[in-house]
Amino acid sequence: MPIKIPDNLPAAKILESENVFIMTEKRAIHQDIRPLRIIILNLMPTKIETETQLLRLLGNNPLQVDIELLQMATHVSKNTSQEHLLLFYKTFDKIRHRRYDGMIITGAPVESLNFKDVDYWQELCEIMKWSKSHVYSTLHICWGAQAGLYYHYGVPKFPLPQKLSGIFKHRPLDFNHPLLRGFDEIFYMPHSRYTEVRQSDIESVPHLQTLALSETAGVAIAASVDARQVFVTGHCEYDRYTLANEYQRDLSRGINPPVPQNYFPNNNPQNVPPMIWRGHANLLISNWLNYFVYQQTPYDFVDLNNGNS
């Protein structure tokens, strides 16, 4: 089944070339079914790239999904044109009266800041509070996961000695959990961050469960017991060259970053990195959509639990 996206969104041509089933708004109005409504709060600076990556994963499932894009009103994006943002993105004041089956909150390059020092922190808190009564399940990614864990449960983040960047092995901790259904005993996921959350802090919260772990990268996936809140500390949506582009960007800025681990063959940045995480990335997003959005959301819900679930 297709994902429904705004007419003329730049990601459309890329996804069509990959045979991802998309549907424009004009065509979708003729479909007499109840699609899932997903809103993506895109905090990444490279918004078009992130849109494409997430839509690629959302489109690889048998459900029809209507997509809306959300930006922060209290932050000025420096890397995406205002024309693109005005054409395809909404601000919170335009959607706060609506309800959604699912929400995705992306990562953001603000990990070195304390949460309260991020210029849009208060607006993000307002959105996360709203999501508890207007969104059935929210998927948080990387810094979005750290922000969500801190806001909802008080779980802190800690600085790492150096940037964690690369492709890391992970193991599921609960093979019976629907989010991990079909996972192998070892799976891979990209990480790109300067901070971490700790398993001991997550597991001190009775309502939270650690679902997947890496010996090197730490907690990879955690969730509330009902999976209304899902936290992924890596970037399963990343493309083949995303880490390479970040590495070259940091080099050009004089940051002297470490070469992403387990990424370039022979640790040589001139070599083409193999894609070894896409299968589990698709499976994770499909499981979230199926088990905790499609099967759990009421057909016509009016209000939701205001607690931390």
Short mmCIF file of C-alpha atoms in Angstrom, two decimals, residues 111-229:
data_model
loop_
_atom_site.label_atom_id
_atom_site.label_comp_id
_atom_site.label_asym_id
_atom_site.label_seq_id
_atom_site.Cartn_x
_atom_site.Cartn_y
_atom_site.Cartn_z
CA GLU A 111 23.56 17.10 21.75
CA SER A 112 26.34 19.20 23.26
CA LEU A 113 23.74 21.58 24.69
CA ASN A 114 21.74 21.05 27.85
CA PHE A 115 18.14 20.35 26.92
CA LYS A 116 16.93 23.66 28.34
CA ASP A 117 19.56 25.58 26.34
CA VAL A 118 18.14 24.40 23.00
CA ASP A 119 16.34 27.40 21.51
CA TYR A 120 13.16 25.44 20.75
CA TRP A 121 13.10 23.33 23.93
CA GLN A 122 9.93 24.89 25.37
CA GLU A 123 8.08 24.43 22.10
CA LEU A 124 9.26 20.82 21.87
CA CYS A 125 8.04 20.18 25.42
CA GLU A 126 4.66 21.60 24.47
CA ILE A 127 4.51 19.27 21.46
CA MET A 128 5.52 16.23 23.52
CA LYS A 129 2.88 17.10 26.12
CA TRP A 130 0.27 17.47 23.37
CA SER A 131 1.31 14.13 21.86
CA LYS A 132 0.22 12.24 24.96
CA SER A 133 -3.43 13.07 24.25
CA HIS A 134 -3.34 13.56 20.47
CA VAL A 135 -0.96 10.85 19.17
CA TYR A 136 -1.29 7.14 19.81
CA SER A 137 2.38 6.12 19.47
CA THR A 138 5.47 8.32 19.09
CA LEU A 139 8.79 7.10 17.69
CA HIS A 140 11.78 9.16 18.88
CA ILE A 141 15.12 9.00 17.02
CA CYS A 142 18.66 9.77 18.34
CA TRP A 143 18.59 13.18 20.10
CA GLY A 144 14.80 13.02 19.80
CA ALA A 145 14.99 9.80 21.85
CA GLN A 146 17.16 11.46 24.49
CA ALA A 147 14.82 14.46 24.63
CA GLY A 148 11.76 12.23 24.92
CA LEU A 149 13.29 10.07 27.66
CA TYR A 150 14.23 13.18 29.62
CA TYR A 151 10.89 14.96 29.17
CA HIS A 152 8.61 11.99 29.84
CA TYR A 153 10.66 10.07 32.43
CA GLY A 154 13.52 12.27 33.66
CA VAL A 155 16.19 10.00 32.15
CA PRO A 156 19.40 12.08 31.77
CA LYS A 157 21.96 12.09 28.97
CA PHE A 158 25.73 12.00 29.48
CA PRO A 159 28.61 13.23 27.30
CA LEU A 160 30.83 10.64 25.61
CA PRO A 161 34.65 10.95 25.49
CA GLN A 162 34.41 11.43 21.73
CA LYS A 163 31.78 11.24 19.03
CA LEU A 164 30.19 7.81 18.62
CA SER A 165 29.98 7.29 14.87
CA GLY A 166 29.73 4.10 12.87
CA ILE A 167 27.80 0.87 12.34
CA PHE A 168 27.47 -1.25 15.45
CA LYS A 169 26.29 -4.75 16.34
CA HIS A 170 23.22 -5.00 18.55
CA ARG A 171 21.32 -7.83 20.17
CA PRO A 172 17.61 -7.94 21.00
CA LEU A 173 16.83 -8.46 24.68
CA ASP A 174 13.21 -9.57 24.24
CA PHE A 175 12.52 -11.59 21.09
CA ASN A 176 8.83 -11.83 22.02
CA HIS A 177 8.33 -8.07 21.92
CA PRO A 178 6.31 -7.08 18.83
CA LEU A 179 8.77 -4.31 17.93
CA LEU A 180 11.49 -6.93 17.53
CA ARG A 181 9.39 -9.60 15.83
CA GLY A 182 11.44 -11.22 13.06
CA PHE A 183 14.75 -9.77 14.23
CA ASP A 184 17.94 -11.84 13.99
CA GLU A 185 20.07 -12.51 17.05
CA ILE A 186 22.48 -9.83 15.82
CA PHE A 187 21.48 -6.73 13.86
CA TYR A 188 23.26 -3.55 12.81
CA MET A 189 22.39 0.12 13.19
CA PRO A 190 24.21 3.39 12.47
CA HIS A 191 24.92 5.75 15.38
CA SER A 192 26.09 9.35 15.22
CA ARG A 193 26.09 11.21 18.53
CA TYR A 194 28.16 12.82 21.27
CA THR A 195 26.01 11.76 24.22
CA GLU A 196 24.35 8.66 25.61
CA VAL A 197 21.56 7.44 27.85
CA ARG A 198 22.32 4.59 30.22
CA GLN A 199 20.55 1.28 30.60
CA SER A 200 20.54 1.52 34.41
CA ASP A 201 18.67 4.84 34.28
CA ILE A 202 16.10 3.50 31.82
CA GLU A 203 15.50 0.35 33.83
CA SER A 204 15.08 2.33 37.06
CA VAL A 205 11.80 3.59 35.55
CA PRO A 206 9.15 0.86 36.02
CA HIS A 207 7.25 1.96 32.93
CA LEU A 208 10.27 1.57 30.60
CA GLN A 209 11.96 -1.44 29.03
CA THR A 210 15.31 -1.75 27.24
CA LEU A 211 14.70 -3.79 24.09
CA ALA A 212 18.04 -3.85 22.26
CA LEU A 213 21.62 -3.26 23.31
CA SER A 214 25.10 -2.87 21.85
CA GLU A 215 28.30 -3.63 23.75
CA THR A 216 29.87 -0.56 22.15
CA ALA A 217 26.99 1.83 21.47
CA GLY A 218 24.90 1.02 24.55
CA VAL A 219 21.10 1.20 24.54
CA ALA A 220 19.73 1.06 21.01
CA ILE A 221 15.96 0.63 21.47
CA ALA A 222 13.77 1.25 24.51
CA ALA A 223 10.03 1.68 24.92
CA SER A 224 7.26 2.21 27.42
CA VAL A 225 5.54 -1.01 28.36
CA ASP A 226 2.64 -0.24 26.01
CA ALA A 227 4.96 1.16 23.27
CA ARG A 228 3.06 4.44 23.16
CA GLN A 229 6.56 5.90 23.51
#
